[in-house]
């Protein structure tokens, strides 16, 4: 009996101690908040306004966030390290728990979580119809209508539209991404290419010159099937869409099909690169990291990739050289080159979350255009910003970006208008061509079309 | 009298386990049957019942045939080659050689690694140009330009089967080794007295007595092969094209990439039936051949 009382007292003391400690903790938090408010008030009058309106300051809230991608290789990762810290500073009662998974794992995990009602408060969605696209998420009732966020006038209209369902925004685009060709300027000079190719015959000629000079023209990672899209969509942008920008709308309405001669031509042009030996040999055995290594080591003159891989493509390799970036000129002579550009993935809020209002406040703070959080976001973001007044992040993309801004000739990535599975079918079927099977471009488009018809239910 | 009461109460003790079993094992399987007749996409809460359309699509499409063919090749090669190599190793390591403990450990080590690690290592071994095999051949002066194990239609499947065998041969070997040590010495001696050479001893004495081990090993590698997923997933992504798509990998791809949970469930049921039938037939056939010492 006696020991039991002792134990009970002990527990009581422990509990009290914890309570005292917890009290200290929350006091500290409040102090921080006051300091912060004072600081930002001194610097900028308008910044203090939202601070004072922070509601529920007593109630502790834990927000969860899940994004896709890989952790920043050096230093602090925005989603994992910086954002939780800065959100806590601004909203002392809010703890932000974040996790980041590679794309594939993210897709699987987030769908299961959402379907079982355990979705995170903030998650990552992709534009339009892409895998985990905003349309699907809004239609299924998982993504919340974000019309009442305060910063929509600062985001470019195109980016907002790509993240909208029935005219209302359901996602906040992380930026804009271009597909293009990273190239090695020294190797181009060495092969005697004096002028950048402006059309498809000129591009083939440049590849031939590189090959004749004993340089592998293009490094591609066909062991990762999705890599094929990086070249294919740039060709499609110049082949399928220029005189028929509503091709995919017609496709969805059943008026057009993927067996269209324009798609056959697209596949044939890609095939041409393999047939003529311009693509690195054994590309089917190379993963994306290995193909990128070939490029940064100066062993291949070009690689098809997107702006999001800037860090990988500019990493230090075995060779020192100057990088360039251009849109693949898959156009016929005399025609303009279309840029393959698409809205990047971005934040969505869970419509079923209890903390939707607080999540919205966090988003308003993140995109207020002046906070430390906003600055950290723009610095870490590898996509090209669609937020008013944010300068281009990398000089390398200037040419393509200028052409996009000035001429406005651009096409989105086709898979954003396809149901998930069509691009995969294209990759699997095209791999047969790469692997030396007797598959024809017509068979590839037929397979794509069959898959599209199977999956497209509207 | 007392014992019947005891028996009834004893059932109660099984209840918690039974509840868990029903809830987390039988119920999800039931769900699988339900989803197989819907167009459920994996996350939307609304779906329609579409009868046997999923099954019809599967039988008409090319995925099912291709995956079954790949899975059967995978299974047959890994069962036959895996068991032969395992038996060979066991026979070698059962001899009285110096350092046999060391050799036994060495051949068991691959089994201890997870499939992810093994697959990752081997994709570097197989890598064209700078991979281990290519580098080794180049050192020997053999041209390795067209060496592309995982990237070529004709070799990709066999290359990953080899890794499967490499990883599992340890287990097979251990079971055979244990079987060999239960072969009674007097039988072997009697055989020698009757004039058996080493080969005849193996054929007429050791092998019949190893029948139990053979059954276990074959069944284990049969099931392993039929549900092959890890190596295609890690090493080839089912590629090039669809040349390393196994049944389970196709289910995964259908459910999680193409977002056709309903159709994937239907494929799951078909695979389930195939695996059960093949395993049952194999076990029944082999059980007849077992003898006891």
XYZ file of C-alpha atoms in Angstrom, chain A residues 222-225 284-287 290, chain B residues 74 114-128 133 148-152 155-167 229-240 244 249:
58
model
C 15.961 5.431 -71.305
C 16.280 3.038 -68.392
C 14.018 5.538 -66.626
C 11.103 5.365 -69.050
C 18.274 1.736 -72.309
C 20.820 0.773 -69.692
C 21.313 4.273 -68.317
C 19.341 5.788 -65.457
C 23.999 8.146 -65.024
C 11.015 -16.224 -64.384
C 17.416 -6.931 -48.675
C 16.233 -7.141 -52.266
C 16.495 -3.355 -52.619
C 20.193 -3.393 -51.778
C 20.920 -6.383 -53.981
C 18.987 -4.923 -56.914
C 20.732 -1.604 -56.582
C 24.188 -3.144 -56.434
C 23.518 -5.401 -59.390
C 22.209 -2.594 -61.573
C 25.661 -1.072 -61.193
C 27.307 -4.409 -61.900
C 25.298 -4.648 -65.121
C 25.705 -1.007 -66.152
C 26.976 -0.618 -69.728
C 31.209 -6.677 -65.773
C 23.722 -4.018 -72.241
C 22.254 -6.625 -69.947
C 19.321 -4.686 -68.517
C 18.681 -2.573 -71.591
C 18.219 -5.261 -74.174
C 18.743 -10.384 -71.944
C 16.915 -8.149 -69.442
C 14.618 -10.828 -68.057
C 17.391 -13.420 -67.697
C 19.701 -10.881 -66.110
C 17.264 -10.191 -63.310
C 16.501 -13.888 -62.903
C 20.205 -14.425 -62.353
C 20.152 -11.879 -59.537
C 17.127 -13.611 -58.017
C 19.019 -16.904 -58.043
C 22.176 -15.291 -56.678
C 20.232 -13.863 -53.787
C 8.267 -8.038 -58.023
C 11.324 -6.569 -56.307
C 13.930 -7.006 -59.003
C 11.840 -5.830 -61.973
C 10.797 -2.866 -59.844
C 14.266 -1.886 -58.712
C 16.393 -2.857 -61.663
C 14.370 -2.348 -64.820
C 11.043 -0.679 -64.038
C 9.500 -3.502 -66.023
C 11.466 -2.415 -69.066
C 12.774 -2.205 -71.667
C 10.314 -7.627 -67.583
C 4.668 -5.710 -61.279
